[in-house]
Short mmCIF file of C-alpha atoms in Angstrom, two decimals:
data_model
loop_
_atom_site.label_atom_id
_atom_site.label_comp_id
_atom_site.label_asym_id
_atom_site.label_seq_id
_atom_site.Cartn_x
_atom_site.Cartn_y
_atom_site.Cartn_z
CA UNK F 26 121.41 81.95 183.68
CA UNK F 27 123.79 81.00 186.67
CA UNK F 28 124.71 77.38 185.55
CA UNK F 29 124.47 78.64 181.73
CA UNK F 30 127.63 81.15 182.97
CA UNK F 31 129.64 78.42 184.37
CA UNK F 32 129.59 76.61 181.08
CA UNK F 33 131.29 79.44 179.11
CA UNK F 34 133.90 78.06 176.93
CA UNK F 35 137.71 79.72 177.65
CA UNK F 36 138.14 80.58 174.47
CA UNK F 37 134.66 82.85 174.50
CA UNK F 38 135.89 83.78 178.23
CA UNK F 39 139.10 85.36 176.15
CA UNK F 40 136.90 87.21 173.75
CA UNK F 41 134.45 88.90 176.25
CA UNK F 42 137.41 89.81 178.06
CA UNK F 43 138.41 92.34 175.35
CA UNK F 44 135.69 94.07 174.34
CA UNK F 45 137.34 94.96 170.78
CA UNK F 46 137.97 91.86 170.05
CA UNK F 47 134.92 90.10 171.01
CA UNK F 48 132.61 90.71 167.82
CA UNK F 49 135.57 89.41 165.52
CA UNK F 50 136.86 86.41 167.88
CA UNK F 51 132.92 85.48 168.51
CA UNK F 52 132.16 85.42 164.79
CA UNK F 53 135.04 83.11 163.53
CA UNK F 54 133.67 80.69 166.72
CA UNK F 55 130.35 80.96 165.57
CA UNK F 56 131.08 80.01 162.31
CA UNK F 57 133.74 76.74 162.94
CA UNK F 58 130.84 75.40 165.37
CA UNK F 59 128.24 75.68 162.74
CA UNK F 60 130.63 74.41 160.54
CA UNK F 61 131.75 71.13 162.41
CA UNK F 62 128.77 70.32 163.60
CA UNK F 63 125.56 68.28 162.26
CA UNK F 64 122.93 70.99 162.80
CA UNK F 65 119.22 69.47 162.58
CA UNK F 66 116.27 71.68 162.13
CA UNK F 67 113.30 70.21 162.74
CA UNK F 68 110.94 71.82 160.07
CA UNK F 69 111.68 72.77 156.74
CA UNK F 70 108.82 73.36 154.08
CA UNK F 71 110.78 73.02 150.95
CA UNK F 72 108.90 69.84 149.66
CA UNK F 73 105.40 72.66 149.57
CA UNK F 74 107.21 75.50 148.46
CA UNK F 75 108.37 73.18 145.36
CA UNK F 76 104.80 71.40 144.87
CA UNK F 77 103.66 73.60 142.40
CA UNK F 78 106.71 74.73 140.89
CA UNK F 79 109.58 73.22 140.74
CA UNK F 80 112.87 75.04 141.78
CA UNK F 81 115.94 73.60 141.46
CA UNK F 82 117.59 73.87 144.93
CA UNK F 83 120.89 72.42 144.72
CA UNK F 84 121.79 75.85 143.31
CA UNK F 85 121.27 79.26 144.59
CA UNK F 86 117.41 80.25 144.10
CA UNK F 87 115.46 83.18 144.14
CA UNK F 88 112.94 82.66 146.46
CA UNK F 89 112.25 80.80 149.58
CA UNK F 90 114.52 80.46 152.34
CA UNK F 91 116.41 77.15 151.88
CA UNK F 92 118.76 76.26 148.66
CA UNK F 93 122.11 74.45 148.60
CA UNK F 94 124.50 77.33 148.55
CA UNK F 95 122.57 78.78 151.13
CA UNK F 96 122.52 75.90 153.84
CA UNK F 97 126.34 74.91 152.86
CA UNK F 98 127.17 78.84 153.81
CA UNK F 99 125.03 78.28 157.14
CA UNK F 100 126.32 75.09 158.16
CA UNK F 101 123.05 73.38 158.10
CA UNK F 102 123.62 69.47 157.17
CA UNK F 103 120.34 67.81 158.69
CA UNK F 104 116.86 69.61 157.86
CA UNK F 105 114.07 67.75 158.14
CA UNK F 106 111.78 68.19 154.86
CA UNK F 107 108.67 68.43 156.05
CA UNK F 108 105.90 66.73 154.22
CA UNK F 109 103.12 68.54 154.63
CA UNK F 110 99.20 67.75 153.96
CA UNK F 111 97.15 70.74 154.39
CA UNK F 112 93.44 70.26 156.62
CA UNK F 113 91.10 70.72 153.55
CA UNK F 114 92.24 67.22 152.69
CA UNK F 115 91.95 65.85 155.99
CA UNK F 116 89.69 62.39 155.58
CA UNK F 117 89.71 61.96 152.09
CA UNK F 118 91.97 59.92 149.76
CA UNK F 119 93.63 62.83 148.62
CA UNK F 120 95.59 63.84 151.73
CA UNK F 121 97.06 60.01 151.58
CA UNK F 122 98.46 60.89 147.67
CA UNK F 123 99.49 64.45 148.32
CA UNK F 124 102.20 63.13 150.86
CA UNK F 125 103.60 60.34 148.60
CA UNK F 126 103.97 63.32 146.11
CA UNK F 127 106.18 65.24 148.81
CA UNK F 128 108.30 62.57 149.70
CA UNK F 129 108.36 62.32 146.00
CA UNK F 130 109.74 65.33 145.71
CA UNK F 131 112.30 64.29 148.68
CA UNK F 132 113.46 62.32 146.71
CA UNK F 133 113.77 63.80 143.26
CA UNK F 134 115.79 66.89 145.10
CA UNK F 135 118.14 64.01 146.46
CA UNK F 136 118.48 62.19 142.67
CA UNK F 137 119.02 65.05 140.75
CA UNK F 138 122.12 65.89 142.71
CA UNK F 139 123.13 62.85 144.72
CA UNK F 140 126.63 64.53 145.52
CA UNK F 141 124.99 67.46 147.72
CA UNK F 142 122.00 65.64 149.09
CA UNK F 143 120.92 62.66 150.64
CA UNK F 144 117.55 61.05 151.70
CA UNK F 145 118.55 59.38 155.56
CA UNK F 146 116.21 57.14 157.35
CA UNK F 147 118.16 56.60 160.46
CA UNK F 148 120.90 58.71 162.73
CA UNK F 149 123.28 57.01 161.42
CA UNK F 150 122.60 57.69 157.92
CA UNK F 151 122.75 60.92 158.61
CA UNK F 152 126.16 60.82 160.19
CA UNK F 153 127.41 59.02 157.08
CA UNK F 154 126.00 61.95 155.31
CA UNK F 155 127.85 64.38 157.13
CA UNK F 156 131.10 62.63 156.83
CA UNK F 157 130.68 62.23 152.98
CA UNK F 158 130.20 66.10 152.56
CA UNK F 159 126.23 65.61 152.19
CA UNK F 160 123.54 67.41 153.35
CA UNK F 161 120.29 65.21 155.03
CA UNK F 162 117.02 64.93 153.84
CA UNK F 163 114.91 63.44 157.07
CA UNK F 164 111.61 63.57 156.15
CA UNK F 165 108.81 64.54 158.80
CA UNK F 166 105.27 64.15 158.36
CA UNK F 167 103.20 67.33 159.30
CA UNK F 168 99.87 66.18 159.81
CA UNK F 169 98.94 62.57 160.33
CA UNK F 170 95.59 62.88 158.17
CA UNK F 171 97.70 61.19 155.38
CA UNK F 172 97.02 57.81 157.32
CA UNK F 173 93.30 57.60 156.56
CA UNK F 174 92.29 55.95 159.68
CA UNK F 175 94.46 52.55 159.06
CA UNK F 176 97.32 51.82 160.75
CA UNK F 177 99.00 49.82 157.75
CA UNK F 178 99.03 53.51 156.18
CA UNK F 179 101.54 54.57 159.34
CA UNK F 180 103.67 51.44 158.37
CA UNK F 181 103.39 52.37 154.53
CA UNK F 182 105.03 55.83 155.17
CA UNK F 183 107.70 54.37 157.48
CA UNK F 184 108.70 52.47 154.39
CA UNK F 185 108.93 55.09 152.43
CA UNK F 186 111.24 57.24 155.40
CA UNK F 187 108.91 58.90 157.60
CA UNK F 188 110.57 59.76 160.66
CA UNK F 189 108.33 61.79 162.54
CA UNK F 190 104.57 62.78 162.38
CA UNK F 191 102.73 66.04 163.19
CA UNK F 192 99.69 64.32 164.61
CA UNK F 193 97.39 67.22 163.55
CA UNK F 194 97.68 70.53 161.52
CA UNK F 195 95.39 72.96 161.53
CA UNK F 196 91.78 71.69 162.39
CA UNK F 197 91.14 68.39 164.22
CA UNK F 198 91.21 64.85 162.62
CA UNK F 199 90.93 61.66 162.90
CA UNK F 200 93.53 61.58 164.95
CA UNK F 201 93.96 64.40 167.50
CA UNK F 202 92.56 67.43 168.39
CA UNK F 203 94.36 70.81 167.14
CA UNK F 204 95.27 74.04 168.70
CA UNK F 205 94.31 75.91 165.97
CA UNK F 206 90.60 74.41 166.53
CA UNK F 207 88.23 75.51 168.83
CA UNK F 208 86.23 72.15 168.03
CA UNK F 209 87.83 69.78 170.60
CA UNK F 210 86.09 67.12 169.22
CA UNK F 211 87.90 64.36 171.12
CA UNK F 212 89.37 66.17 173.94
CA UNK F 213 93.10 65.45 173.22
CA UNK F 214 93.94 61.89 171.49
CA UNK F 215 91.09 60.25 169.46
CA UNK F 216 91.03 56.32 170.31
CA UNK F 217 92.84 55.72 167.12
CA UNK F 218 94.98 58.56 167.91
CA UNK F 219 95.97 56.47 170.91
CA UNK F 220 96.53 53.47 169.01
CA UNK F 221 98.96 55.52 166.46
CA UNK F 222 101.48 56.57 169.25
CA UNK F 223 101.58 53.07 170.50
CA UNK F 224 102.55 51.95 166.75
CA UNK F 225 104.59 55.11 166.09
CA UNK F 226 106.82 53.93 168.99
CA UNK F 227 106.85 50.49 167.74
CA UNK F 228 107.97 51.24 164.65
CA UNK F 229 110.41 53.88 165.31
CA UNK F 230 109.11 57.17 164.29
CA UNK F 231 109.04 60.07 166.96
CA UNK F 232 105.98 61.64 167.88
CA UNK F 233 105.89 65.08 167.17
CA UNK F 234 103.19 67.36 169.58
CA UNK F 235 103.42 70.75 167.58
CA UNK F 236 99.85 71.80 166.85
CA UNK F 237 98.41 69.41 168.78
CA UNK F 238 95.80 70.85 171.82
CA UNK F 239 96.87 71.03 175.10
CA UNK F 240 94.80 68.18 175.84
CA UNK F 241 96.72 65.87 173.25
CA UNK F 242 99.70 66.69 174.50
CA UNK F 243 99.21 65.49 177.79
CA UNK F 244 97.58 62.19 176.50
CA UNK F 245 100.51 61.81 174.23
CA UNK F 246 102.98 62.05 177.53
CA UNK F 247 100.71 59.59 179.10
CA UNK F 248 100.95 57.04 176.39
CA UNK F 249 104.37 57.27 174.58
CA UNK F 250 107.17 54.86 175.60
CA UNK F 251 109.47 56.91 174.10
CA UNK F 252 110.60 60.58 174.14
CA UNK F 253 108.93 63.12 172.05
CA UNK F 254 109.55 66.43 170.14
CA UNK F 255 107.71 69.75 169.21
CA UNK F 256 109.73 69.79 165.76
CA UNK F 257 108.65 74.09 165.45
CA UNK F 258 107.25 75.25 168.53
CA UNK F 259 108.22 77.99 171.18
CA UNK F 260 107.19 79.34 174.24
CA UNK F 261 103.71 80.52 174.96
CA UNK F 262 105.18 82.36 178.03
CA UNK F 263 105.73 85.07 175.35
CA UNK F 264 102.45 84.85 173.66
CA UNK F 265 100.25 84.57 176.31
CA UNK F 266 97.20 82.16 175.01
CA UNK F 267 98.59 81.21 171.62
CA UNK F 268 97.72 77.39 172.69
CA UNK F 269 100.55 76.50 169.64
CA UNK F 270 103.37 77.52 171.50
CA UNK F 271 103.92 75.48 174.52
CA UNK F 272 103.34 76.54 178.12
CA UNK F 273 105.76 76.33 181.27
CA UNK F 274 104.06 72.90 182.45
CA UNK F 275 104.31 71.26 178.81
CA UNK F 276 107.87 72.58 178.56
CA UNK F 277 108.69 71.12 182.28
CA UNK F 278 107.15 67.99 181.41
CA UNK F 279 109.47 67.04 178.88
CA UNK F 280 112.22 66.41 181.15
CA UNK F 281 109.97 63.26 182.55
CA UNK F 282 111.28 61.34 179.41
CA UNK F 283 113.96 63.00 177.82
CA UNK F 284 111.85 65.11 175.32
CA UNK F 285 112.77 68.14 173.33
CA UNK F 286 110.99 71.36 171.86
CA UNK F 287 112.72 73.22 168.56
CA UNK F 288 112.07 76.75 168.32
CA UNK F 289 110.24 78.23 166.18
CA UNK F 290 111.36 81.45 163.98
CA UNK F 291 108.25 83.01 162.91
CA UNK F 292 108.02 86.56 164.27
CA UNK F 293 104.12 85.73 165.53
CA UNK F 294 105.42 82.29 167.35
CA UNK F 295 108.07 84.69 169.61
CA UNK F 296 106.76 87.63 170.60
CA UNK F 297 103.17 89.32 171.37
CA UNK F 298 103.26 92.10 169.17
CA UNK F 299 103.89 89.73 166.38
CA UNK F 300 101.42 87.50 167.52
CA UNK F 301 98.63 90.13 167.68
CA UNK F 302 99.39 92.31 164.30
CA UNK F 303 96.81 90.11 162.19
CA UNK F 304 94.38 90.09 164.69
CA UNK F 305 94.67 93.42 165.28
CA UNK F 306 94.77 94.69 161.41
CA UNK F 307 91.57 92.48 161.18
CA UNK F 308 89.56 94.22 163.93
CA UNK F 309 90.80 97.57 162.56
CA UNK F 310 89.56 96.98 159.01
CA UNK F 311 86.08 95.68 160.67
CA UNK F 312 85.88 99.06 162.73
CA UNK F 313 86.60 100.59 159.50
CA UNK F 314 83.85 99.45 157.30
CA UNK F 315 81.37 99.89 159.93
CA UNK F 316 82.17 103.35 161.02
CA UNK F 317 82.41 104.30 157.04
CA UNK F 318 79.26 102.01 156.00
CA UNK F 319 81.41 100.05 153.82
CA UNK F 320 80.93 97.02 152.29
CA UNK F 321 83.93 94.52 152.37
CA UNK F 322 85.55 94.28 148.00
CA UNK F 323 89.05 93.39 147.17
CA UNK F 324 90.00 96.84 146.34
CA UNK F 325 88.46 97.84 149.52
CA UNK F 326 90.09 95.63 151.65
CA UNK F 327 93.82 96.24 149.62
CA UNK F 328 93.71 99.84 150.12
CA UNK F 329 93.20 99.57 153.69
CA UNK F 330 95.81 96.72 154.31
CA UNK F 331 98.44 99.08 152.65
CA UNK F 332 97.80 101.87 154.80
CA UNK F 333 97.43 99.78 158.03
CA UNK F 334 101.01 98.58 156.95
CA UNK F 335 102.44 101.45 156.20
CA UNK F 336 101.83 103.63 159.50
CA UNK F 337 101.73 99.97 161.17
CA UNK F 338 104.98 98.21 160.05
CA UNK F 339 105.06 94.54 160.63
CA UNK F 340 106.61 93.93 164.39
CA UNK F 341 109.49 91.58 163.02
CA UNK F 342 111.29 89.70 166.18
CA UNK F 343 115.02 89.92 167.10
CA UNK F 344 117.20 87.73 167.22
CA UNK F 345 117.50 88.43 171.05
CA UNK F 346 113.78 87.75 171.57
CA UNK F 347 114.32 84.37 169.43
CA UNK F 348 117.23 83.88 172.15
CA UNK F 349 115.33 84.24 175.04
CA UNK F 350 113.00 81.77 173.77
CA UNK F 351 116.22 79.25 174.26
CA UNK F 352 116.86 80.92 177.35
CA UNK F 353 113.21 80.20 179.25
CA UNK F 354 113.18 76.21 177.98
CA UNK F 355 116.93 75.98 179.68
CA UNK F 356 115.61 77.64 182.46
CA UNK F 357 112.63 75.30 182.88
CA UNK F 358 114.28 72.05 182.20
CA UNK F 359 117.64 72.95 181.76
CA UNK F 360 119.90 72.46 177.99
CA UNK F 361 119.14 68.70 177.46
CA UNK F 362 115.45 69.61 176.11
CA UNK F 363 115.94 72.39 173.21
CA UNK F 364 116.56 72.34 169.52
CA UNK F 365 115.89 74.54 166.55
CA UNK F 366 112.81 74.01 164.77
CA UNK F 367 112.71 77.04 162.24
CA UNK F 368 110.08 76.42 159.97
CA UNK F 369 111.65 77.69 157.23
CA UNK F 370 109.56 77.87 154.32
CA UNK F 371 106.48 77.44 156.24
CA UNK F 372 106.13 81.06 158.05
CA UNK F 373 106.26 83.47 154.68
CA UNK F 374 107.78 86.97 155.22
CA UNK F 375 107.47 86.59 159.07
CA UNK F 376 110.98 85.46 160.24
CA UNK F 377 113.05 87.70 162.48
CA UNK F 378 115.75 90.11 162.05
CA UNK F 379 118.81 88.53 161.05
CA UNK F 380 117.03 84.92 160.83
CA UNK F 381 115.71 85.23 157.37
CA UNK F 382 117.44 81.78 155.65
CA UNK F 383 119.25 78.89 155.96
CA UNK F 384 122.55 80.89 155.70
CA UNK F 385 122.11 82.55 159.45
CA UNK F 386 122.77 79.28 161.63
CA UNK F 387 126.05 80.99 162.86
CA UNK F 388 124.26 84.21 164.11
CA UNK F 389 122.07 82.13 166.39
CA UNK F 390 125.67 80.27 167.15
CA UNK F 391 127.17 83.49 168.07
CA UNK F 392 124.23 84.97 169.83
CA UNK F 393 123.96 81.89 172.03
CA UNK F 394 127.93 82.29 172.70
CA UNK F 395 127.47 86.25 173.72
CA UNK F 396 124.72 84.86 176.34
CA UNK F 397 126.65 82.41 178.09
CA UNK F 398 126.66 79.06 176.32
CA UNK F 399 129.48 76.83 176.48
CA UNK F 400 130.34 75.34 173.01
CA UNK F 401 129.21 71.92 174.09
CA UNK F 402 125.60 72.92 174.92
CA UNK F 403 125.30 74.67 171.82
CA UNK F 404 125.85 71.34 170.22
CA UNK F 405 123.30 70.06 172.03
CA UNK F 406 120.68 72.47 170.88
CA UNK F 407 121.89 72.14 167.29
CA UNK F 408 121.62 68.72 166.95
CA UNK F 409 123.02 66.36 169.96
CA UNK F 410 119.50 66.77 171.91
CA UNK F 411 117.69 66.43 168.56
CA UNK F 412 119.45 63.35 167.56
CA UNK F 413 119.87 61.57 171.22
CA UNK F 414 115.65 61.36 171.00
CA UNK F 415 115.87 59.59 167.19
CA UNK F 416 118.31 57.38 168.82
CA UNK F 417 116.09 56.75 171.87
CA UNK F 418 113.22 56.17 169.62
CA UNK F 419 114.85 53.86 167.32
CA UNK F 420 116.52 51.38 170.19
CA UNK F 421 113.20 50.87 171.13
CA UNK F 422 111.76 50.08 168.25
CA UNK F 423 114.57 47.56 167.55
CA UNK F 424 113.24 45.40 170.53
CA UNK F 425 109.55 45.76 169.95
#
């Protein structure tokens, strides 16, 4: 944390140097830089959370984590929407028409209120964005099943604003291998999977290796001639064997071409207890119905889950574990290779302490400033890092 210490702003110097002022002076800092700055999160499910029934998030809503009053209170200006296709319609026609119905709903969020929001298909549209007083609507695919095989499908979905794609989600397909899957059924990129990064570079849409296997990963680093992201991934030095996260080597090996992981929220993605409390509850309601003779019902299985939960409380994460998350990627590569990839939406009741919406952006802010951070890096990790890769990616698609 040596060279994160020499980067300490004076003006958080001057608060840590009264310790009764340092809450107070920390907070109003916190807040200007989230307020000043274009913060991009790499992963935000609203587009799913909507598919079914629609919610009208340009005012304050009810449920979910992300609404307009909510992201202009946290600062946040540049979420990518993520447009999700779950694995049950990987190789069929469907998966190809359920994303054109979430950019779809992209785009109806951005016409229904075109003074708060703002589809953007390039950095600089989402500059011009910012400066109008707009939030961004990137869109990123999360899983590339949508693509059916045919790369004029990958140039279809450009068209329509796709800006990065999830290669996999949950279960391998046609294109990589997942790290959810124990069938590794092409041992990392799939020959078409190969020929996809090659056109995804072409064409100007980052490469996104969250989910992907290990094995993927690595023959995405091999191939790509531009830099890459993990748009909501973190550390599997916390999570030991949890092959989503990322591991020290993966994380090191993104400072080879400028890459960048964005960390994750969910409580299960940062620390091991988290990580373990499903797999655990599981094996204890198995034990259970043998040791009783049991059959597994519904009502059988509710009962149990509500007294596992109560004398076993969900293990929700801090904020200072999601920190030190941030802290082991600087380590490792140092601050040009970290961003926030929250996922929002996408990780149900499971987001840490403090972290629950789009409203908190400043309390990461201010945690980052109590550890060190000057106020430069922290604009790196809340969008400059982020945004330098787009820009990477798309001035090499403009001569290609």
């Amino acid at each position: 944390m040596k060279k994160l210490l020499t980067g300490l702003s004076l003006l958080a110097l001057a608060a840590c140097s009264n310790e009764t002022e340092q809450p107070q002076d920390l907070t109003a800092m916190a807040n200007r830089i989230a307020a000043e700055t274009i913060i991009v999160d790499g992963h935000i499910d609203v587009p799913y959370r909507l598919a079914d029934e629609w919610d009208d998030v340009s005012g304050p809503t009810e449920t979910g984590d992300f609404d307009y009053p909510r992201a202009v209170s946290g600062g946040l200006n540049a979420p990518f929407m993520s447009i999700y296709t779950p694995a049950n319609l990987d190789g069929t026609p469907e998966a190809k028409e359920h994303a054109d119905r979430m950019i779809d709903i992209v785009e109806r969020i951005a016409a229904e209120s075109p003074n708060k929001f703002a589809v953007t298909k390039t950095v600089a549209e989402v500059e011009a964005a910012f400066a109008a007083g707009k939030i961004a609507l990137p869109l990123g695919m999360e899983n590339g099943s949508p693509l059916l095989g045919d790369l004029a499908n990958l140039d279809h979905f450009h068209e329509r604003g796709i800006r990065y794609i999830t290669l996999a989600h949950s279960l391998s397909n046609d294109i990589s291998d997942s790290s959810y899957d124990e069938n590794k059924q092409w041992g990392g990129l799939s020959d078409f999977g190969k020929q996809v990064v090659t056109r995804m570079n072409e064409l100007g849409i980052m490469v996104d290796i969250s989910h992907v296997s290990d094995e993927a990963f690595w023959d995405v680093m091999e191939i790509t001639a531009t830099p890459v992201i993990a748009s909501h991934s973190s550390a599997r030095h916390f999570t030991p064997g949890f092959e989503r996260n990322m591991n020290d080597d993966m994380i090191k090996a993104l400072v080879t071409n400028g890459s960048v992981i964005m960390i994750n929220y969910g409580s299960s993605f940062i620390t091991e207890a988290a990580n373990q409390y499903r797999p655990n509850l599981t094996a204890a309601y198995t034990a259970h119905l043998e040791a009783n003779g049991l059959e597994d019902t519904d009502e059988i299985r509710s009962a149990f889950m509500a007294d596992y939960q109560k004398n076993n409380p969900y293990p929700y994460a801090t904020l200072d574990e999601v920190l030190d998350h941030f802290d082991h990627v600087v380590k490792l590569t140092g601050i040009d290779h970290v961003g926030i990839g929250s996922d929002y939406d996408g990780v149900g009741d499971s987001l840490p302490v403090g972290l629950k919406d789009v409203s908190t952006y400043p309390t990461l802010v201010e945690g980052l400033l109590k550890r060190g951070y000057s106020e430069e890096d922290i604009k790196k990790v809340l969008s400059g890092n982020a945004l330098r890769v787009w820009r990477t990616v798309e001035a090499y698609a403009a001569t290609h």
